[in-house]
Each structure stands twice: as C-alpha cells, then as structure tokens.
Short mmCIF file of N, CA and C in Angstrom, two decimals:
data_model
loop_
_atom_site.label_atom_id
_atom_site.label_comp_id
_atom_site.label_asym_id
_atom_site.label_seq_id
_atom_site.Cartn_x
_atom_site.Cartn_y
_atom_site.Cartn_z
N UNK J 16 -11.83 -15.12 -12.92
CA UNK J 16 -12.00 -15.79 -11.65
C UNK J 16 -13.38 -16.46 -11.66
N UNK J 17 -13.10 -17.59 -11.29
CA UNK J 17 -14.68 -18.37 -11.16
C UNK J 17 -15.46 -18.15 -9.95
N UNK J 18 -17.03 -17.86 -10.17
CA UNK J 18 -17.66 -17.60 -9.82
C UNK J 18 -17.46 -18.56 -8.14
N UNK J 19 -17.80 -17.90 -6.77
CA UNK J 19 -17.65 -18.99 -5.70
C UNK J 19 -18.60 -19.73 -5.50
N UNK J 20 -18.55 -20.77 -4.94
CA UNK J 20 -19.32 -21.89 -4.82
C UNK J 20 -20.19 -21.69 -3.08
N UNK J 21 -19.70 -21.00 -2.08
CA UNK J 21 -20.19 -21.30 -1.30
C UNK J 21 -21.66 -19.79 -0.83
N UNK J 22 -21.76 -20.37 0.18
CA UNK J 22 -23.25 -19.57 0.58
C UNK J 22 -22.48 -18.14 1.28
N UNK J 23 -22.75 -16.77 0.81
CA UNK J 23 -22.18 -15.72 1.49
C UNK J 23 -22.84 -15.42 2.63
N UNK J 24 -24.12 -15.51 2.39
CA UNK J 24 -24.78 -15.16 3.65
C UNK J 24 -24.40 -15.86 4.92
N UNK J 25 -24.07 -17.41 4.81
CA UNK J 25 -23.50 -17.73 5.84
C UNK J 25 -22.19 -17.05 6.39
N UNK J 26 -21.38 -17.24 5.09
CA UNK J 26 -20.42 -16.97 5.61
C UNK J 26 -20.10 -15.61 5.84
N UNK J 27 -21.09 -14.52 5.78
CA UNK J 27 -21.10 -13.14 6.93
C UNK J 27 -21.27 -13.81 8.44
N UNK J 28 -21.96 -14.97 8.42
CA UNK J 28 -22.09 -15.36 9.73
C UNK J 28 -20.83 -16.07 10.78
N UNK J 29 -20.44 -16.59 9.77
CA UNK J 29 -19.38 -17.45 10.18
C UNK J 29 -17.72 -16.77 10.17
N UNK J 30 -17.57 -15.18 9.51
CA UNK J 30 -16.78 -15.00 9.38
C UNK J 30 -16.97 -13.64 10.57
N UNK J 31 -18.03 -13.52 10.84
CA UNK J 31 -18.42 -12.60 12.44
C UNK J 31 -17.94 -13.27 13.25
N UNK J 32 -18.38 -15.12 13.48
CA UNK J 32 -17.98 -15.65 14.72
C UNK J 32 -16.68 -16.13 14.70
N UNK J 33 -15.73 -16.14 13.73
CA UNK J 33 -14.29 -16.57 13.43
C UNK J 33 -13.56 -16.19 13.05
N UNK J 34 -13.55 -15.09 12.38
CA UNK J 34 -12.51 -14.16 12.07
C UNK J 34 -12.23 -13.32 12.39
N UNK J 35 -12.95 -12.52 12.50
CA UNK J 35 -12.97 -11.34 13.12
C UNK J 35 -12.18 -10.91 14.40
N UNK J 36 -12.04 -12.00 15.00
CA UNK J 36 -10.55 -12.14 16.19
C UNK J 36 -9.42 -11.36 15.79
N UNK J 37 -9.26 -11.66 14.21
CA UNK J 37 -8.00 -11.21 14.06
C UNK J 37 -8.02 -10.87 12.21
N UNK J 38 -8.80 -10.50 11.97
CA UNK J 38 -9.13 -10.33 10.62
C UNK J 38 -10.29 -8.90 10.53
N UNK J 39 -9.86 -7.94 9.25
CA UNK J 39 -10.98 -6.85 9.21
C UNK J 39 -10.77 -7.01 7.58
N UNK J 40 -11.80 -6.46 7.02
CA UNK J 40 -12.06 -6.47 5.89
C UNK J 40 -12.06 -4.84 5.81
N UNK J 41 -11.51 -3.82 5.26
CA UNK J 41 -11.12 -2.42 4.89
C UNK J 41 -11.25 -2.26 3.56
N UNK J 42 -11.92 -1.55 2.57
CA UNK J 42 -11.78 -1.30 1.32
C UNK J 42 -10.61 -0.03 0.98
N UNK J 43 -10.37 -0.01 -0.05
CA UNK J 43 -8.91 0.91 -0.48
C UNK J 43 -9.86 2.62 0.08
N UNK J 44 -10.77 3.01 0.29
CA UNK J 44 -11.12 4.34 0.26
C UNK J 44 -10.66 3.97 2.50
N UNK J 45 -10.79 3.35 2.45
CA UNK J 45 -10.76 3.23 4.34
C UNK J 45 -11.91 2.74 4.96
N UNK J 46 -12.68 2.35 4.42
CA UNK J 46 -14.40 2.16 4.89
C UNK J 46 -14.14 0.56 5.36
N UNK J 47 -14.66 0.47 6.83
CA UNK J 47 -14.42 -0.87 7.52
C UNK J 47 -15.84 -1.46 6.64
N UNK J 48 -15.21 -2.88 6.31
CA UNK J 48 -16.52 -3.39 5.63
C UNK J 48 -17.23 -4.56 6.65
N UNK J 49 -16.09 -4.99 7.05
CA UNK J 49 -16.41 -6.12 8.03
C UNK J 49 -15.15 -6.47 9.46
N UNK J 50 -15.65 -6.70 10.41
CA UNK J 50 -14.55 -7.16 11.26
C UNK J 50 -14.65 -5.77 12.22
N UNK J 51 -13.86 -5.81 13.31
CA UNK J 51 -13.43 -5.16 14.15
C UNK J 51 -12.24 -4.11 13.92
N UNK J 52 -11.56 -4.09 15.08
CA UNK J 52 -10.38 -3.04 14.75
C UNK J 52 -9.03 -4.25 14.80
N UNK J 53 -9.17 -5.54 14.94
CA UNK J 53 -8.43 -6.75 14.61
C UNK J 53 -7.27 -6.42 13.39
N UNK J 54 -5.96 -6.41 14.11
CA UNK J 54 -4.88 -6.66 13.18
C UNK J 54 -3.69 -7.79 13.25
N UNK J 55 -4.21 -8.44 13.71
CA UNK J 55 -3.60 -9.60 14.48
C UNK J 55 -3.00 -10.51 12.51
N UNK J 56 -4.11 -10.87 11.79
CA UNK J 56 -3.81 -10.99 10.39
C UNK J 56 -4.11 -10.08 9.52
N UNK J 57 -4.00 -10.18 8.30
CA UNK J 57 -3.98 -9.34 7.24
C UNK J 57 -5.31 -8.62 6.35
N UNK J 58 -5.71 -7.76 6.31
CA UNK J 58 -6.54 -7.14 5.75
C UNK J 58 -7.34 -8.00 4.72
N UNK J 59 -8.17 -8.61 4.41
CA UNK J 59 -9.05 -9.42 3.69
C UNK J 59 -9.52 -9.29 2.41
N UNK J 60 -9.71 -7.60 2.33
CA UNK J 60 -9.55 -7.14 0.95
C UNK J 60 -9.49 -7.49 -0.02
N UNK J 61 -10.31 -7.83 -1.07
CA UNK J 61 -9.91 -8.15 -2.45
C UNK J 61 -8.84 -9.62 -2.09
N UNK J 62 -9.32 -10.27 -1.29
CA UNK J 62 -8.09 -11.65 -1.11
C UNK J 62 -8.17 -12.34 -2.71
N UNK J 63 -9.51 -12.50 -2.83
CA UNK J 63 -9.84 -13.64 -3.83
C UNK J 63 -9.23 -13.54 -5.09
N UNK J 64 -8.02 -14.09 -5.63
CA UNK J 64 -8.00 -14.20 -6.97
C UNK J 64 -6.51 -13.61 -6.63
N UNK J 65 -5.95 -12.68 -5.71
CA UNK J 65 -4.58 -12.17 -5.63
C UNK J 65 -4.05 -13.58 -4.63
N UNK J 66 -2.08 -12.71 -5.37
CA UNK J 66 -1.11 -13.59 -4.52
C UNK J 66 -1.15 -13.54 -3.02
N UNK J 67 -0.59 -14.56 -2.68
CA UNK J 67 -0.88 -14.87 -1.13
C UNK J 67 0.29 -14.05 -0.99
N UNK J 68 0.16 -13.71 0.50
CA UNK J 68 1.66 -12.79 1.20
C UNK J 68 1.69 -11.44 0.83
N UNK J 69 0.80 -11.05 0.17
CA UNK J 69 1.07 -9.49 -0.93
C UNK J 69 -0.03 -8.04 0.03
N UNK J 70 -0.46 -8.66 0.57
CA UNK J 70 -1.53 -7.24 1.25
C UNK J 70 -0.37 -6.41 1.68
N UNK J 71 -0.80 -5.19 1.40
CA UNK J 71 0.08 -4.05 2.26
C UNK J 71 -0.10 -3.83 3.33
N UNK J 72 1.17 -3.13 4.51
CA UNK J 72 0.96 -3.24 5.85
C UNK J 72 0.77 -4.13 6.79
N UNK J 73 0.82 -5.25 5.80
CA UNK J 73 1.28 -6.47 7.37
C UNK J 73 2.83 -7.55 6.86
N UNK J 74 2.99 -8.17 7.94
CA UNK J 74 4.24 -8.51 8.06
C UNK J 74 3.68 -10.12 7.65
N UNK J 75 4.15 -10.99 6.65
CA UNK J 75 4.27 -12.29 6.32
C UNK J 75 4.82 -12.93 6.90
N UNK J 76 4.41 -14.28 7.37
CA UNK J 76 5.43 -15.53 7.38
C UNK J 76 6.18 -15.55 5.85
N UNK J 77 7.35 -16.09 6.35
CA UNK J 77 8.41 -15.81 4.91
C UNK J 77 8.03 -17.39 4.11
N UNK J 78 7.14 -18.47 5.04
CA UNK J 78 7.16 -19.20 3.73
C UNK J 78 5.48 -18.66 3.09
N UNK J 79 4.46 -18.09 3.56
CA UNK J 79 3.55 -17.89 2.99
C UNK J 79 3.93 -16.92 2.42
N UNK J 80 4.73 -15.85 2.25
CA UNK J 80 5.19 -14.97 1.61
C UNK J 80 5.97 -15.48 0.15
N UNK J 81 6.89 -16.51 0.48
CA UNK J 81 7.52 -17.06 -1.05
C UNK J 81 6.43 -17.73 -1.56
N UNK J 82 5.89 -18.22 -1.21
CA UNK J 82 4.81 -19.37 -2.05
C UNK J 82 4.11 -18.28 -2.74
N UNK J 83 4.06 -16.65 -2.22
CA UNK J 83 3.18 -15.96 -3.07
C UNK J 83 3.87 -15.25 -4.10
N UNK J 84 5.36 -14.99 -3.98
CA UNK J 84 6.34 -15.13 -4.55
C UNK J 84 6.25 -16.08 -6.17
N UNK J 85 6.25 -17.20 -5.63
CA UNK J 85 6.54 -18.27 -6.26
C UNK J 85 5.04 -18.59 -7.32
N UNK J 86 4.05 -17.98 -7.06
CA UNK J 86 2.66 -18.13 -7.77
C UNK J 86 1.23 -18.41 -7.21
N UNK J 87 1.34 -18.77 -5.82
CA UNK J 87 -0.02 -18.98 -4.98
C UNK J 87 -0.16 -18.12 -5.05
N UNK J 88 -1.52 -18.41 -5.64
CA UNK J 88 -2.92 -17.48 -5.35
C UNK J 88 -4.27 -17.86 -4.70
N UNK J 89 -4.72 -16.98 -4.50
CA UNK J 89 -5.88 -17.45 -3.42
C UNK J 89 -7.26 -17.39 -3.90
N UNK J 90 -7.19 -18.61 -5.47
CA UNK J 90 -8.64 -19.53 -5.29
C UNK J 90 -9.26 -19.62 -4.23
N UNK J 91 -10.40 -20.43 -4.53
CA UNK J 91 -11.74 -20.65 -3.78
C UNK J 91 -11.20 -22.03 -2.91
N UNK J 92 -10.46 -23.07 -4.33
CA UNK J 92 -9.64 -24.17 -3.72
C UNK J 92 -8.61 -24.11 -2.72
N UNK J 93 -7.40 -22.96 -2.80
CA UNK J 93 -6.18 -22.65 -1.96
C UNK J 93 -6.91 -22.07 -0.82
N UNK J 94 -7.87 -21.20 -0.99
CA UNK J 94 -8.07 -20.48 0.17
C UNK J 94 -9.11 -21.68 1.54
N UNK J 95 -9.61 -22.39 0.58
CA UNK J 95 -10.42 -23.84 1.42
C UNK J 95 -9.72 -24.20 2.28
N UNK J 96 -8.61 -24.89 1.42
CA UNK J 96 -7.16 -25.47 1.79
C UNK J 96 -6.37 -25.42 2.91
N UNK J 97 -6.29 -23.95 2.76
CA UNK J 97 -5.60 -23.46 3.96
C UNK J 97 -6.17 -22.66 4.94
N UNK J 98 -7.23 -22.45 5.27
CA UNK J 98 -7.87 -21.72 6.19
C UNK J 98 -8.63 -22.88 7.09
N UNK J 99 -8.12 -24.31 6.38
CA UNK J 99 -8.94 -26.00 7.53
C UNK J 99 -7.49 -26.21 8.43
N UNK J 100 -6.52 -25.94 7.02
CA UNK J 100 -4.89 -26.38 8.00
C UNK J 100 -3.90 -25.41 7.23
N UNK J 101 -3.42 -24.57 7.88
CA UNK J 101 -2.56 -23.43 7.38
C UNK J 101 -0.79 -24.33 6.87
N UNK J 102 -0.49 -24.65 8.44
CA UNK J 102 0.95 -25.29 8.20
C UNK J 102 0.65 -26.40 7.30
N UNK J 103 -0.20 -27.60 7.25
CA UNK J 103 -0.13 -28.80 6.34
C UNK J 103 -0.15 -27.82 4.87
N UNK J 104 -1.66 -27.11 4.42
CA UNK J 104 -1.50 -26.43 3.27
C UNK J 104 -0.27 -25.92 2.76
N UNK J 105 0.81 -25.33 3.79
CA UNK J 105 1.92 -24.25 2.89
C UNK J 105 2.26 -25.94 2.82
N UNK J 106 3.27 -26.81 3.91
CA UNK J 106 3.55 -27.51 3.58
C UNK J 106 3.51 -28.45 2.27
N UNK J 107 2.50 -28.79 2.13
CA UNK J 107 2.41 -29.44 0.82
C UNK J 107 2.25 -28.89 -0.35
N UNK J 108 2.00 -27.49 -0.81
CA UNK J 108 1.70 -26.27 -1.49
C UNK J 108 3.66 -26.36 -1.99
N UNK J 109 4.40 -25.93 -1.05
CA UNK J 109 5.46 -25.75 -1.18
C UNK J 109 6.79 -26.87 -1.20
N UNK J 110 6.21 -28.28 -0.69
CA UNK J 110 7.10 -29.39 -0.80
C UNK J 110 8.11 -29.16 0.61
N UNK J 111 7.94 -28.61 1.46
CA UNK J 111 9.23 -28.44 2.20
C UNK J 111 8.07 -28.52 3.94
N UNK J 112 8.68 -29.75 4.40
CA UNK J 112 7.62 -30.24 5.59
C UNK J 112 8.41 -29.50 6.69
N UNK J 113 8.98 -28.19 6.58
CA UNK J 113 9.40 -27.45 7.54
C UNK J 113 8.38 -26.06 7.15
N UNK J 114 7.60 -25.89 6.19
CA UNK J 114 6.73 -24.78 5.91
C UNK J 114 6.04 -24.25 7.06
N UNK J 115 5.81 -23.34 8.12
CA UNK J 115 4.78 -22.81 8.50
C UNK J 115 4.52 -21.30 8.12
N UNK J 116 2.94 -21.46 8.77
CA UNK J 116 2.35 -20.01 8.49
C UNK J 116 2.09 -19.59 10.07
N UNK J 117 1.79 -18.21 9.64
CA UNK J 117 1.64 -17.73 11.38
C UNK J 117 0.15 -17.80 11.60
N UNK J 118 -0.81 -18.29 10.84
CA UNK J 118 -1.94 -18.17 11.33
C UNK J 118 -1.99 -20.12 12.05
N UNK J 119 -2.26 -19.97 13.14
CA UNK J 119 -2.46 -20.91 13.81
C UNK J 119 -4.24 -21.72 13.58
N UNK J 120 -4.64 -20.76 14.03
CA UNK J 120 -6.44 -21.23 13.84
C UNK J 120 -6.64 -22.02 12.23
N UNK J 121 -7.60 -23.30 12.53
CA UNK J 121 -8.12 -24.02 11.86
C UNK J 121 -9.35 -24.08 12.04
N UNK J 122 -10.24 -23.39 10.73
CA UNK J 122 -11.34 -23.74 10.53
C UNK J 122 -11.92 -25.14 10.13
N UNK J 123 -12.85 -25.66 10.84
CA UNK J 123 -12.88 -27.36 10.44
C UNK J 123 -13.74 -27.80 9.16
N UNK J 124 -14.80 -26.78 9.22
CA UNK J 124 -15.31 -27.52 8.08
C UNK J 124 -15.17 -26.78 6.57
N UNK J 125 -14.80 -27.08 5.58
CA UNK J 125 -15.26 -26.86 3.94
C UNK J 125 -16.25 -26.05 3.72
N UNK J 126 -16.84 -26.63 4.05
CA UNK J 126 -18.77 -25.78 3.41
C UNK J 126 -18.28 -24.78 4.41
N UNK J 127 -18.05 -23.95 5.50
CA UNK J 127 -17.95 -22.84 5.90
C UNK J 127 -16.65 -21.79 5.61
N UNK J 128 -15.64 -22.73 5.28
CA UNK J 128 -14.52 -21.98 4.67
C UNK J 128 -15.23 -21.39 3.33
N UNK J 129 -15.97 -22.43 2.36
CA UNK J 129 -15.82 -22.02 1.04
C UNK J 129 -17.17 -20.83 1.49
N UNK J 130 -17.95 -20.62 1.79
CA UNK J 130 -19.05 -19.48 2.44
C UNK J 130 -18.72 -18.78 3.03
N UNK J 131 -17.14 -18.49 3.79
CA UNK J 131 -16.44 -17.53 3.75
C UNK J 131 -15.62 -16.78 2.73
N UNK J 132 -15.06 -17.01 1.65
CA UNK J 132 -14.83 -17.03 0.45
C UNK J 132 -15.33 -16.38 -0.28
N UNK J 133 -16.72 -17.05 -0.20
CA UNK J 133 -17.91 -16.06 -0.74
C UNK J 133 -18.18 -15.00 -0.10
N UNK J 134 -18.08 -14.54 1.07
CA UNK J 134 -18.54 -13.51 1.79
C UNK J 134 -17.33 -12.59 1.17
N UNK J 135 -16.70 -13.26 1.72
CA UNK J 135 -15.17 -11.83 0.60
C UNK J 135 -15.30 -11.03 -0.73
N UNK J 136 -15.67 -12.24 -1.50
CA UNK J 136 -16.03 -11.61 -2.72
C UNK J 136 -16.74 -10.70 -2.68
N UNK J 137 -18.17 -10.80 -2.00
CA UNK J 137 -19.13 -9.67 -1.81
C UNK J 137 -18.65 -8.60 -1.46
N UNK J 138 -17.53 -8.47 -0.77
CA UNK J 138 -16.95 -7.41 -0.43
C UNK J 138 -16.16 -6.65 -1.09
N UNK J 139 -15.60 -7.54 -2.37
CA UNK J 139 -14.85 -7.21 -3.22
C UNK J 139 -15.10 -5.41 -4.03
N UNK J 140 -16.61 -5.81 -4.18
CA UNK J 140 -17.83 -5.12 -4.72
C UNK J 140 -17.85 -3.88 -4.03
N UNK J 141 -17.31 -3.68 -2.68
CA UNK J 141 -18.11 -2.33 -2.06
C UNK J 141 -16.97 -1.34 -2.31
#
C-alpha cells in the first residue's frame, strides 16, 4: 500500500468535525480510537487498502457491497473519490447509473478527504 499523501493531523481535525456524526474508528481489541458512540456508518478500521462493503457488523448498500465483491478497494484514490460524491463514485466505479450508496454526505474538498485518509492510517497502527 502506498504511502498517503495527505496531512493526518488535519485530518484528526476534519474527521472530528465530519465524521464522527456517524463514523467511529474501534480497533479489533475494542479500544475507541476515534469518533463517538456513532453507528449510523461503518467502523473505519483498517479501511485503507481493504474491500469496500466488508467491515463486520454493519449492513451494506448492496451496490457498495458488490463493487467490493467485484474488487474495490479503498485506495487513497477510491476513498477521495467517494467520500466528495458517494452515488456518482459507485456509479461510475460500477457502470450502472442506477448505483447508490447509503452514505448521503459529501465531503467537498480533496485535500481534506485525502487528510482524512491519512488520519485512518494512523490508526491503522494503534
């Protein structure tokens, strides 16, 4: 896995004021690493570098679920991708302009997606 490109430190910042709504970061021993008691999406865990749709204990959209099926994985690039526009990303990811995902929220800018990214990784570590 290639090293991430964006700033972690921000994106502890940015992933306090935006994710955390509905996102926790949990390591496999149980230790909250980041986030709230938010289960609204999927555990954050080790995202980087695994198939999309695959965390245990939460329920998939069935097309973000086949696409992880099918070989998406969640680069630094896919995860950019789709965390600016979820439905366009599966959409064009998967060819079928009926694709959605259940995460609604769009992060707008790049440089803070990919510094979220990075903040994951760091977490990868604990």
């Amino acid at each position: 896995m290639a090293a991430p490109t964006g700033d972690a430190a921000n994106g502890e910042t940015v992933f306090g004021k935006r994710c955390v709504t509905c996102h926790v970061v949990v390591n496999a021993e149980g230790e909250k690493l980041a986030g709230r008691a938010a289960r609204t999406g999927p555990n954050l865990f080790q995202v980087a570098g695994h198939a999309a749709g695959t965390a245990e204990d939460f329920r998939y959209g069935k097309d973000l679920a086949a696409a992880g099926e099918a070989g998406l994985t969640w680069t630094e690039e896919n995860f950019v991708a789709y965390v600016q526009d979820p439905h366009g990303f599966l959409r064009s990811h998967t060819g079928d302009d009926g694709a959605r995902s259940k995460m609604s929220f769009r992060l707008k800018s790049a440089e803070d997606a990919a510094d979220i990214y990075a903040y994951l990784v760091t977490l990868d570590e604990m």
